[in-house]
mmCIF file of C-alpha atoms in Angstrom:
data_model
loop_
_atom_site.group_PDB
_atom_site.id
_atom_site.type_symbol
_atom_site.label_atom_id
_atom_site.label_comp_id
_atom_site.label_asym_id
_atom_site.label_seq_id
_atom_site.Cartn_x
_atom_site.Cartn_y
_atom_site.Cartn_z
ATOM 1 C CA MET W 4 77.344 55.549 67.327
ATOM 2 C CA GLY W 5 76.070 52.309 68.884
ATOM 3 C CA LEU W 6 76.975 52.079 72.573
ATOM 4 C CA LYS W 7 80.041 54.307 72.505
ATOM 5 C CA ASP W 8 79.962 56.643 75.542
ATOM 6 C CA LYS W 9 76.531 55.334 76.562
ATOM 7 C CA VAL W 10 75.976 54.617 80.261
ATOM 8 C CA CYS W 11 74.723 51.087 80.840
ATOM 9 C CA ILE W 12 73.619 49.685 84.199
ATOM 10 C CA VAL W 13 73.791 45.901 84.452
ATOM 11 C CA THR W 14 72.328 44.250 87.548
ATOM 12 C CA GLY W 15 73.618 40.836 88.461
ATOM 13 C CA GLY W 16 76.777 42.005 86.727
ATOM 14 C CA GLY W 17 79.218 39.920 88.737
ATOM 15 C CA SER W 18 78.760 36.602 86.953
ATOM 16 C CA GLY W 19 76.955 34.698 84.229
ATOM 17 C CA ILE W 20 74.894 36.580 81.664
ATOM 18 C CA GLY W 21 75.353 39.932 83.418
ATOM 19 C CA ARG W 22 79.130 39.688 83.412
ATOM 20 C CA SER W 23 79.223 38.701 79.739
ATOM 21 C CA ALA W 24 76.862 41.508 78.729
ATOM 22 C CA ALA W 25 78.863 44.055 80.707
ATOM 23 C CA LEU W 26 82.130 43.010 79.065
ATOM 24 C CA MET W 27 80.584 43.242 75.580
ATOM 25 C CA MET W 28 79.120 46.678 76.257
ATOM 26 C CA ALA W 29 82.398 47.972 77.664
ATOM 27 C CA GLU W 30 84.293 46.656 74.643
ATOM 28 C CA ALA W 31 81.865 48.633 72.453
ATOM 29 C CA GLY W 32 82.802 51.816 74.313
ATOM 30 C CA ALA W 33 80.024 52.011 76.916
ATOM 31 C CA LYS W 34 80.537 53.162 80.477
ATOM 32 C CA VAL W 35 79.256 50.196 82.475
ATOM 33 C CA VAL W 36 77.794 50.251 85.977
ATOM 34 C CA LEU W 37 78.011 46.806 87.546
ATOM 35 C CA VAL W 38 75.454 46.116 90.267
ATOM 36 C CA GLY W 39 75.475 42.988 92.424
ATOM 37 C CA ARG W 40 74.954 41.720 95.938
ATOM 38 C CA THR W 41 78.513 40.390 96.202
ATOM 39 C CA VAL W 42 80.861 43.356 96.019
ATOM 40 C CA SER W 43 83.938 41.265 95.273
ATOM 41 C CA LYS W 44 82.333 39.804 92.119
ATOM 42 C CA VAL W 45 81.356 43.129 90.568
ATOM 43 C CA GLU W 46 84.734 44.579 91.544
ATOM 44 C CA ASP W 47 86.435 41.717 89.710
ATOM 45 C CA VAL W 48 84.443 42.437 86.537
ATOM 46 C CA LYS W 49 85.208 46.147 86.901
ATOM 47 C CA ASP W 50 88.912 45.278 87.056
ATOM 48 C CA GLU W 51 88.559 43.152 83.892
ATOM 49 C CA ILE W 52 86.939 46.030 82.032
ATOM 50 C CA GLU W 53 89.493 48.582 83.164
ATOM 51 C CA ALA W 54 92.396 46.262 82.368
ATOM 52 C CA ALA W 55 91.094 46.162 78.791
ATOM 53 C CA GLY W 56 90.943 49.959 78.649
ATOM 54 C CA GLY W 57 87.233 50.349 79.397
ATOM 55 C CA LYS W 58 85.316 52.389 81.959
ATOM 56 C CA ALA W 59 83.270 50.853 84.753
ATOM 57 C CA MET W 60 81.785 51.446 88.183
ATOM 58 C CA ALA W 61 81.013 48.651 90.667
ATOM 59 C CA LEU W 62 78.258 48.933 93.276
ATOM 60 C CA GLY W 63 77.349 46.364 95.904
ATOM 61 C CA LEU W 64 73.565 46.358 96.115
ATOM 62 C CA ASP W 65 70.576 44.078 96.612
ATOM 63 C CA VAL W 66 68.096 45.213 93.946
ATOM 64 C CA GLY W 67 65.254 44.332 96.316
ATOM 65 C CA ASP W 68 66.340 47.279 98.489
ATOM 66 C CA TYR W 69 64.217 50.166 97.196
ATOM 67 C CA ASP W 70 66.135 52.946 98.955
ATOM 68 C CA GLY W 71 69.439 51.467 97.882
ATOM 69 C CA VAL W 72 68.297 51.293 94.260
ATOM 70 C CA MET W 73 67.159 54.917 94.276
ATOM 71 C CA GLN W 74 70.516 55.985 95.705
ATOM 72 C CA MET W 75 72.301 53.896 93.063
ATOM 73 C CA ALA W 76 70.599 55.827 90.267
ATOM 74 C CA LYS W 77 71.529 59.134 91.934
ATOM 75 C CA ASP W 78 75.153 57.992 92.240
ATOM 76 C CA VAL W 79 75.297 56.999 88.567
ATOM 77 C CA LEU W 80 73.807 60.300 87.429
ATOM 78 C CA GLY W 81 76.230 62.138 89.696
ATOM 79 C CA ALA W 82 79.182 60.308 88.194
ATOM 80 C CA TYR W 83 78.183 60.198 84.519
ATOM 81 C CA GLY W 84 75.290 62.639 84.081
ATOM 82 C CA GLN W 85 73.120 60.188 82.130
ATOM 83 C CA ILE W 86 71.657 56.675 82.064
ATOM 84 C CA ASP W 87 71.059 55.190 78.625
ATOM 85 C CA VAL W 88 70.531 51.481 79.199
ATOM 86 C CA LEU W 89 69.276 49.433 82.134
ATOM 87 C CA VAL W 90 69.691 45.666 82.055
ATOM 88 C CA ASN W 91 67.562 44.024 84.744
ATOM 89 C CA ASN W 92 69.437 40.738 84.936
ATOM 90 C CA ALA W 93 69.665 40.108 88.697
ATOM 91 C CA GLY W 94 67.660 37.155 89.927
ATOM 92 C CA HIS W 95 67.851 33.721 91.478
ATOM 93 C CA SER W 96 65.763 30.609 92.040
ATOM 94 C CA SER W 97 64.866 28.817 95.264
ATOM 95 C CA HIS W 98 66.340 25.601 96.614
ATOM 96 C CA HIS W 99 62.865 24.100 96.988
ATOM 97 C CA ARG W 100 60.989 23.953 93.686
ATOM 98 C CA ARG W 101 57.472 22.713 94.499
ATOM 99 C CA LEU W 102 54.365 24.409 95.871
ATOM 100 C CA MET W 103 54.277 22.729 99.268
ATOM 101 C CA THR W 104 58.017 22.718 99.910
ATOM 102 C CA THR W 105 58.782 26.330 98.979
ATOM 103 C CA THR W 106 59.145 28.376 102.164
ATOM 104 C CA PRO W 107 57.757 31.896 102.633
ATOM 105 C CA GLU W 108 61.311 33.198 102.865
ATOM 106 C CA GLU W 109 62.281 31.555 99.570
ATOM 107 C CA LEU W 110 59.194 32.892 97.785
ATOM 108 C CA ARG W 111 59.795 36.456 98.978
ATOM 109 C CA ALA W 112 63.478 36.320 98.066
ATOM 110 C CA VAL W 113 62.786 35.046 94.530
ATOM 111 C CA LEU W 114 60.090 37.667 93.930
ATOM 112 C CA ASP W 115 62.295 40.415 95.380
ATOM 113 C CA SER W 116 65.307 39.670 93.190
ATOM 114 C CA ASN W 117 63.465 38.910 89.957
ATOM 115 C CA VAL W 118 60.345 41.083 90.051
ATOM 116 C CA ALA W 119 60.639 43.816 92.679
ATOM 117 C CA GLY W 120 64.250 44.460 91.679
ATOM 118 C CA SER W 121 63.282 44.949 88.036
ATOM 119 C CA VAL W 122 60.463 47.280 89.039
ATOM 120 C CA PHE W 123 62.569 49.296 91.500
ATOM 121 C CA CYS W 124 65.466 49.744 89.068
ATOM 122 C CA SER W 125 63.062 50.819 86.330
ATOM 123 C CA GLN W 126 61.385 53.297 88.679
ATOM 124 C CA ALA W 127 64.825 54.687 89.470
ATOM 125 C CA VAL W 128 65.837 55.371 85.858
ATOM 126 C CA VAL W 129 62.588 56.116 84.009
ATOM 127 C CA PRO W 130 62.188 59.749 85.189
ATOM 128 C CA HIS W 131 65.646 60.571 83.799
ATOM 129 C CA MET W 132 64.910 58.712 80.559
ATOM 130 C CA GLN W 133 61.602 60.568 80.210
ATOM 131 C CA GLU W 134 63.371 63.869 80.668
ATOM 132 C CA ARG W 135 65.897 62.997 77.943
ATOM 133 C CA GLY W 136 63.238 61.511 75.663
ATOM 134 C CA GLU W 137 65.042 58.200 75.201
ATOM 135 C CA GLY W 138 66.251 55.130 77.035
ATOM 136 C CA THR W 139 66.427 51.355 76.858
ATOM 137 C CA ILE W 140 65.288 48.861 79.489
ATOM 138 C CA ILE W 141 66.171 45.206 78.939
ATOM 139 C CA ASN W 142 64.666 42.634 81.291
ATOM 140 C CA VAL W 143 66.006 39.088 81.495
ATOM 141 C CA SER W 144 63.329 36.446 81.939
ATOM 142 C CA SER W 145 63.358 32.692 81.224
ATOM 143 C CA MET W 146 61.479 30.090 79.211
ATOM 144 C CA ALA W 147 60.186 29.002 82.625
ATOM 145 C CA GLY W 148 58.129 32.189 82.512
ATOM 146 C CA VAL W 149 56.522 31.046 79.245
ATOM 147 C CA ASN W 150 55.992 27.389 80.133
ATOM 148 C CA ALA W 151 55.824 26.682 83.872
ATOM 149 C CA SER W 152 58.755 24.427 84.668
ATOM 150 C CA MET W 153 59.023 21.771 87.352
ATOM 151 C CA LEU W 154 62.761 21.983 86.869
ATOM 152 C CA ALA W 155 62.963 25.744 87.413
ATOM 153 C CA GLY W 156 60.400 25.662 90.189
ATOM 154 C CA MET W 157 57.129 27.280 91.159
ATOM 155 C CA ALA W 158 58.507 30.567 92.498
ATOM 156 C CA TYR W 159 60.981 31.126 89.670
ATOM 157 C CA SER W 160 58.451 30.278 86.946
ATOM 158 C CA ALA W 161 55.906 32.701 88.389
ATOM 159 C CA ALA W 162 58.510 35.435 88.854
ATOM 160 C CA LYS W 163 59.838 35.152 85.311
ATOM 161 C CA ALA W 164 56.289 35.226 83.901
ATOM 162 C CA ALA W 165 55.805 38.471 85.809
ATOM 163 C CA VAL W 166 58.980 39.894 84.238
ATOM 164 C CA ILE W 167 57.595 39.220 80.742
ATOM 165 C CA ASN W 168 54.305 40.900 81.606
ATOM 166 C CA PHE W 169 56.109 43.811 83.259
ATOM 167 C CA THR W 170 58.055 44.436 80.053
ATOM 168 C CA ALA W 171 54.827 44.583 78.050
ATOM 169 C CA PHE W 172 53.407 47.003 80.609
ATOM 170 C CA LEU W 173 56.436 49.293 80.288
ATOM 171 C CA ASN W 174 55.957 49.460 76.528
ATOM 172 C CA ALA W 175 52.251 50.181 76.978
ATOM 173 C CA GLU W 176 52.701 52.912 79.587
ATOM 174 C CA TYR W 177 55.650 54.629 77.901
ATOM 175 C CA LYS W 178 54.470 54.269 74.310
ATOM 176 C CA ASN W 179 55.842 57.077 72.115
ATOM 177 C CA SER W 180 57.970 58.465 74.947
ATOM 178 C CA GLY W 181 61.285 57.399 73.422
ATOM 179 C CA ILE W 182 61.708 54.701 76.082
ATOM 180 C CA ARG W 183 61.851 51.179 74.652
ATOM 181 C CA SER W 184 61.641 47.996 76.700
ATOM 182 C CA SER W 185 62.659 44.481 75.719
ATOM 183 C CA VAL W 186 62.628 41.108 77.413
ATOM 184 C CA VAL W 187 65.192 38.423 76.649
ATOM 185 C CA ILE W 188 63.824 34.937 77.294
ATOM 186 C CA PRO W 189 66.576 32.320 77.460
ATOM 187 C CA GLY W 190 66.109 28.589 77.604
ATOM 188 C CA GLU W 191 68.636 26.599 79.600
ATOM 189 C CA VAL W 192 71.776 28.674 80.070
ATOM 190 C CA ASP W 193 74.998 27.340 81.546
ATOM 191 C CA THR W 194 75.421 29.742 84.464
ATOM 192 C CA PRO W 195 76.201 29.317 88.188
ATOM 193 C CA ILE W 196 72.445 29.300 88.979
ATOM 194 C CA LEU W 197 72.370 25.672 87.767
ATOM 195 C CA ASP W 198 74.482 24.664 90.748
ATOM 196 C CA ASN W 199 71.455 25.296 92.977
ATOM 197 C CA ARG W 200 69.299 22.663 91.271
ATOM 198 C CA PRO W 201 68.468 19.505 93.251
ATOM 199 C CA ILE W 202 70.302 17.553 90.533
ATOM 200 C CA VAL W 203 73.173 19.598 89.120
ATOM 201 C CA PRO W 204 73.465 19.071 85.325
ATOM 202 C CA SER W 205 76.491 17.124 84.127
ATOM 203 C CA ASP W 206 79.261 18.643 82.031
ATOM 204 C CA ASP W 207 77.867 16.844 78.977
ATOM 205 C CA ALA W 208 74.433 18.354 79.599
ATOM 206 C CA ARG W 209 75.898 21.827 80.026
ATOM 207 C CA ASP W 210 77.675 21.485 76.682
ATOM 208 C CA THR W 211 74.280 21.440 74.934
ATOM 209 C CA MET W 212 73.020 24.609 76.630
ATOM 210 C CA VAL W 213 73.097 28.244 75.603
ATOM 211 C CA THR W 214 76.174 29.907 77.107
ATOM 212 C CA ALA W 215 76.234 33.139 79.077
ATOM 213 C CA ASP W 216 77.976 34.752 76.106
ATOM 214 C CA ASP W 217 75.202 33.585 73.759
ATOM 215 C CA ALA W 218 72.508 35.171 75.936
ATOM 216 C CA ALA W 219 74.626 38.304 76.354
ATOM 217 C CA GLU W 220 74.878 38.619 72.561
ATOM 218 C CA ALA W 221 71.074 38.882 72.495
ATOM 219 C CA ILE W 222 71.157 41.632 75.121
ATOM 220 C CA PHE W 223 73.915 43.439 73.245
ATOM 221 C CA LEU W 224 71.978 43.239 69.977
ATOM 222 C CA ILE W 225 68.964 44.936 71.551
ATOM 223 C CA ALA W 226 70.994 47.621 73.322
ATOM 224 C CA ASN W 227 73.073 48.376 70.231
ATOM 225 C CA LEU W 228 70.119 48.913 67.886
ATOM 226 C CA PRO W 229 69.323 52.490 66.822
ATOM 227 C CA GLN W 230 66.844 54.061 69.241
ATOM 228 C CA ARG W 231 64.165 54.035 66.534
ATOM 229 C CA ALA W 232 64.078 50.204 66.620
ATOM 230 C CA CYS W 233 62.735 47.987 69.401
ATOM 231 C CA ILE W 234 62.682 44.225 69.889
ATOM 232 C CA PRO W 235 59.910 43.788 72.493
ATOM 233 C CA GLU W 236 60.621 40.085 73.044
ATOM 234 C CA LEU W 237 63.519 37.822 72.075
ATOM 235 C CA ILE W 238 63.677 34.085 72.780
ATOM 236 C CA ILE W 239 67.042 32.313 72.700
ATOM 237 C CA ARG W 240 67.134 28.610 73.466
ATOM 238 C CA PRO W 241 69.411 25.632 72.898
ATOM 239 C CA THR W 242 69.218 24.081 69.454
ATOM 240 C CA TYR W 243 69.436 20.641 71.102
ATOM 241 C CA GLN W 244 66.433 19.959 73.347
ATOM 242 C CA ARG W 245 67.567 17.550 76.044
ATOM 243 C CA ASP W 246 65.367 15.273 78.170
ATOM 244 C CA THR W 247 65.093 16.824 81.648
ATOM 245 C CA SER W 248 62.280 14.620 82.976
ATOM 246 C CA ALA W 249 64.488 12.783 85.485
ATOM 247 C CA GLU W 250 65.886 16.041 86.858
ATOM 248 C CA ALA W 251 62.409 17.599 87.009
ATOM 249 C CA GLY W 252 61.121 14.584 88.952
ATOM 250 C CA ALA W 253 63.737 15.184 91.629
ATOM 251 C CA ALA W 254 62.967 18.885 91.972
#
Protein backbone atom coordinates (compact mmCIF):
# COMPACT_ATOMS: atom_id res chain seq x y z
CA MET A 1 0.00 0.00 0.00
CA GLY A 2 2.94 2.37 0.53
CA LEU A 3 1.78 5.85 1.53
CA LYS A 4 -1.66 5.73 -0.07
CA ASP A 5 -4.23 7.22 2.35
CA LYS A 6 -1.57 7.62 5.05
CA VAL A 7 -1.56 10.88 7.02
CA CYS A 8 1.84 12.56 6.95
CA ILE A 9 2.77 15.67 8.92
CA VAL A 10 5.69 17.63 7.48
CA THR A 11 7.08 20.52 9.51
CA GLY A 12 8.94 23.21 7.65
CA GLY A 13 6.71 22.19 4.76
CA GLY A 14 6.62 25.56 3.03
CA SER A 15 9.98 25.40 1.26
CA GLY A 16 13.13 23.41 0.64
CA ILE A 17 13.31 19.78 1.72
CA GLY A 18 9.94 19.90 3.48
CA ARG A 19 8.11 21.15 0.42
CA SER A 20 9.73 18.53 -1.82
CA ALA A 21 8.96 15.71 0.61
CA ALA A 22 5.35 16.85 0.96
CA LEU A 23 4.84 16.93 -2.80
CA MET A 24 6.30 13.42 -3.19
CA MET A 25 4.14 12.01 -0.41
CA ALA A 26 1.00 13.62 -1.82
CA GLU A 27 1.76 12.24 -5.28
CA ALA A 28 1.98 8.78 -3.68
CA GLY A 29 -1.54 9.21 -2.31
CA ALA A 30 -0.83 10.46 1.22
CA LYS A 31 -2.87 13.10 2.98
CA VAL A 32 -0.25 15.72 3.84
CA VAL A 33 -0.34 18.19 6.71
CA LEU A 34 1.97 21.11 6.00
CA VAL A 35 3.25 22.93 9.08
CA GLY A 36 5.27 26.15 8.93
CA ARG A 37 5.75 29.51 10.57
CA THR A 38 4.86 31.41 7.39
CA VAL A 39 1.24 30.65 6.58
CA SER A 40 1.46 31.90 3.00
CA LYS A 41 4.25 29.41 2.17
CA VAL A 42 2.44 26.32 3.45
CA GLU A 43 -0.77 27.52 1.81
CA ASP A 44 1.07 27.78 -1.50
CA VAL A 45 2.30 24.18 -1.21
CA LYS A 46 -1.20 23.06 -0.23
CA ASP A 47 -2.52 24.71 -3.40
CA GLU A 48 0.14 22.89 -5.46
CA ILE A 49 -0.89 19.55 -4.00
CA GLU A 50 -4.59 20.14 -4.50
CA ALA A 51 -4.08 21.39 -8.05
CA ALA A 52 -2.46 18.03 -8.80
CA GLY A 53 -5.42 16.17 -7.31
CA GLY A 54 -3.93 15.49 -3.88
CA LYS A 55 -5.16 16.15 -0.35
CA ALA A 56 -3.47 18.56 2.04
CA MET A 57 -3.97 20.73 5.10
CA ALA A 58 -1.87 23.83 5.86
CA LEU A 59 -1.24 25.06 9.40
CA GLY A 60 0.71 28.14 10.42
CA LEU A 61 2.69 27.16 13.50
CA ASP A 62 6.02 27.69 15.24
CA VAL A 63 7.06 24.18 16.32
CA GLY A 64 8.74 25.70 19.38
CA ASP A 65 5.25 26.55 20.70
CA TYR A 66 4.35 23.52 22.83
CA ASP A 67 0.66 24.35 23.23
CA GLY A 68 0.34 25.11 19.55
CA VAL A 69 1.95 21.79 18.62
CA MET A 70 -0.38 19.84 20.89
CA GLN A 71 -3.39 21.59 19.35
CA MET A 72 -2.03 20.85 15.87
CA ALA A 73 -2.02 17.11 16.58
CA LYS A 74 -5.59 17.32 17.91
CA ASP A 75 -6.68 19.20 14.77
CA VAL A 76 -5.09 16.60 12.50
CA LEU A 77 -6.70 13.71 14.37
CA GLY A 78 -10.02 15.54 14.26
CA ALA A 79 -9.76 15.99 10.51
CA TYR A 80 -8.27 12.64 9.47
CA GLY A 81 -8.60 10.30 12.45
CA GLN A 82 -4.99 9.09 12.28
CA ILE A 83 -1.34 10.16 12.07
CA ASP A 84 0.99 7.75 10.31
CA VAL A 85 4.15 9.72 9.60
CA LEU A 86 5.79 12.72 11.24
CA VAL A 87 8.64 14.46 9.45
CA ASN A 88 10.48 16.81 11.81
CA ASN A 89 12.09 19.01 9.19
CA ALA A 90 11.60 22.52 10.60
CA GLY A 91 14.78 24.26 11.66
CA HIS A 92 17.09 27.16 10.96
CA SER A 93 20.60 28.38 11.70
CA SER A 94 21.77 31.62 13.30
CA HIS A 95 23.27 34.64 11.58
CA HIS A 96 26.26 34.56 13.93
CA ARG A 97 28.17 31.28 13.74
CA ARG A 98 30.86 31.44 16.44
CA LEU A 99 30.83 30.89 20.19
CA MET A 100 31.44 34.47 21.28
CA THR A 101 29.29 36.16 18.64
CA THR A 102 26.17 34.00 18.95
CA THR A 103 23.57 35.88 20.99
CA PRO A 104 21.35 34.28 23.65
CA GLU A 105 18.33 34.97 21.45
CA GLU A 106 19.92 33.23 18.46
CA LEU A 107 20.91 30.19 20.53
CA ARG A 108 17.42 29.79 21.99
CA ALA A 109 15.77 30.21 18.59
CA VAL A 110 18.01 27.59 16.94
CA LEU A 111 17.47 25.09 19.76
CA ASP A 112 13.72 25.76 19.77
CA SER A 113 13.23 25.17 16.05
CA ASN A 114 15.59 22.23 15.64
CA VAL A 115 15.48 20.38 18.96
CA ALA A 116 12.49 21.46 21.05
CA GLY A 117 10.26 21.44 17.96
CA SER A 118 11.25 17.86 17.13
CA VAL A 119 10.63 16.80 20.73
CA PHE A 120 7.29 18.61 21.03
CA CYS A 121 5.94 17.25 17.73
CA SER A 122 7.01 13.74 18.70
CA GLN A 123 5.34 14.09 22.10
CA ALA A 124 2.19 15.19 20.30
CA VAL A 125 1.94 12.15 18.01
CA VAL A 126 3.51 9.28 19.95
CA PRO A 127 0.50 8.52 22.21
CA HIS A 128 -1.69 8.04 19.13
CA MET A 129 0.98 5.92 17.43
CA GLN A 130 1.33 3.79 20.56
CA GLU A 131 -2.41 3.24 20.64
CA ARG A 132 -2.41 2.11 17.00
CA GLY A 133 0.76 0.05 17.42
CA GLU A 134 2.58 1.69 14.52
CA GLY A 135 3.99 4.97 13.30
CA THR A 136 7.00 6.56 11.65
CA ILE A 137 9.01 9.53 12.88
CA ILE A 138 11.63 10.97 10.53
CA ASN A 139 13.97 13.64 11.89
CA VAL A 140 16.08 15.80 9.59
CA SER A 141 19.55 16.54 10.91
CA SER A 142 22.75 17.62 9.12
CA MET A 143 26.34 16.51 8.63
CA ALA A 144 27.11 19.48 10.90
CA GLY A 145 25.65 17.33 13.67
CA VAL A 146 28.21 14.60 12.92
CA ASN A 147 31.25 16.82 12.38
CA ALA A 148 31.03 20.23 14.06
CA SER A 149 31.11 22.80 11.29
CA MET A 150 32.48 26.33 11.38
CA LEU A 151 30.42 26.97 8.28
CA ALA A 152 27.14 25.81 9.81
CA GLY A 153 27.92 27.40 13.15
CA MET A 154 28.13 26.49 16.81
CA ALA A 155 24.41 26.57 17.62
CA TYR A 156 23.30 24.70 14.51
CA SER A 157 25.99 22.01 14.85
CA ALA A 158 25.04 21.37 18.48
CA ALA A 159 21.32 21.33 17.69
CA LYS A 160 21.68 18.89 14.81
CA ALA A 161 23.85 16.58 16.95
CA ALA A 162 21.03 16.59 19.49
CA VAL A 163 18.54 15.60 16.76
CA ILE A 164 20.66 12.54 15.89
CA ASN A 165 20.85 11.52 19.54
CA PHE A 166 17.14 12.16 20.03
CA THR A 167 16.34 9.78 17.17
CA ALA A 168 18.43 7.04 18.79
CA PHE A 169 16.62 7.68 22.07
CA LEU A 170 13.22 7.31 20.40
CA ASN A 171 14.22 3.93 19.01
CA ALA A 172 15.52 2.85 22.42
CA GLU A 173 12.45 3.97 24.37
CA TYR A 174 9.87 2.68 21.88
CA LYS A 175 11.64 -0.54 20.92
CA ASN A 176 9.15 -3.22 19.84
CA SER A 177 6.22 -0.81 20.07
CA GLY A 178 5.67 -0.60 16.31
CA ILE A 179 7.00 2.97 16.25
CA ARG A 180 10.12 3.38 14.11
CA SER A 181 12.33 6.46 14.06
CA SER A 182 14.86 7.52 11.46
CA VAL A 183 17.21 10.44 11.03
CA VAL A 184 18.20 11.77 7.62
CA ILE A 185 21.61 13.45 7.69
CA PRO A 186 22.22 15.60 4.61
CA GLY A 187 25.46 17.25 3.64
CA GLU A 188 25.25 20.58 1.87
CA VAL A 189 21.77 21.01 0.41
CA ASP A 190 20.78 23.83 -1.91
CA THR A 191 17.92 25.35 0.08
CA PRO A 192 16.97 28.91 1.12
CA ILE A 193 18.80 28.43 4.45
CA LEU A 194 22.07 29.01 2.55
CA ASP A 195 21.06 32.61 1.96
CA ASN A 196 21.64 33.28 5.66
CA ARG A 197 25.33 32.36 5.53
CA PRO A 198 27.87 35.18 5.96
CA ILE A 199 29.11 34.33 2.45
CA VAL A 200 26.25 33.10 0.28
CA PRO A 201 27.41 30.24 -2.00
CA SER A 202 27.65 31.02 -5.70
CA ASP A 203 25.43 29.42 -8.33
CA ASP A 204 28.36 27.23 -9.40
CA ALA A 205 28.83 26.03 -5.82
CA ARG A 206 25.12 25.29 -5.45
CA ASP A 207 25.24 23.17 -8.61
CA THR A 208 27.51 20.69 -6.80
CA MET A 209 25.21 20.31 -3.78
CA VAL A 210 22.46 17.85 -2.97
CA THR A 211 19.11 19.31 -4.03
CA ALA A 212 16.00 19.55 -1.89
CA ASP A 213 14.46 16.86 -4.10
CA ASP A 214 17.44 14.56 -3.50
CA ALA A 215 17.09 14.86 0.28
CA ALA A 216 13.31 14.46 0.00
CA GLU A 217 13.82 11.21 -1.92
CA ALA A 218 15.66 9.87 1.14
CA ILE A 219 12.76 10.88 3.39
CA PHE A 220 10.26 9.34 0.99
CA LEU A 221 12.23 6.08 0.85
CA ILE A 222 12.10 5.73 4.63
CA ALA A 223 8.42 6.64 4.92
CA ASN A 224 7.42 4.34 2.06
CA LEU A 225 9.12 1.23 3.45
CA PRO A 226 6.90 -1.51 4.91
CA GLN A 227 6.38 -0.93 8.63
CA ARG A 228 8.47 -4.01 9.42
CA ALA A 229 11.61 -2.26 8.08
CA CYS A 230 13.47 0.66 9.65
CA ILE A 231 16.43 2.73 8.50
CA PRO A 232 17.66 4.27 11.79
CA GLU A 233 20.15 6.60 10.09
CA LEU A 234 20.66 7.68 6.48
CA ILE A 235 23.44 9.99 5.29
CA ILE A 236 23.09 11.74 1.93
CA ARG A 237 25.87 14.07 0.83
CA PRO A 238 27.20 15.62 -2.37
CA THR A 239 29.37 13.35 -4.48
CA TYR A 240 31.65 16.34 -5.15
CA GLN A 241 33.28 17.62 -1.96
CA ARG A 242 33.99 21.31 -2.45
CA ASP A 243 36.52 23.44 -0.54
CA THR A 244 34.59 25.59 1.95
CA SER A 245 37.57 26.83 3.98
CA ALA A 246 37.28 30.43 2.77
CA GLU A 247 33.57 30.56 3.57
CA ALA A 248 34.13 28.93 6.97
CA GLY A 249 36.81 31.52 7.79
CA ALA A 250 34.29 34.30 7.26
CA ALA A 251 31.62 32.70 9.43
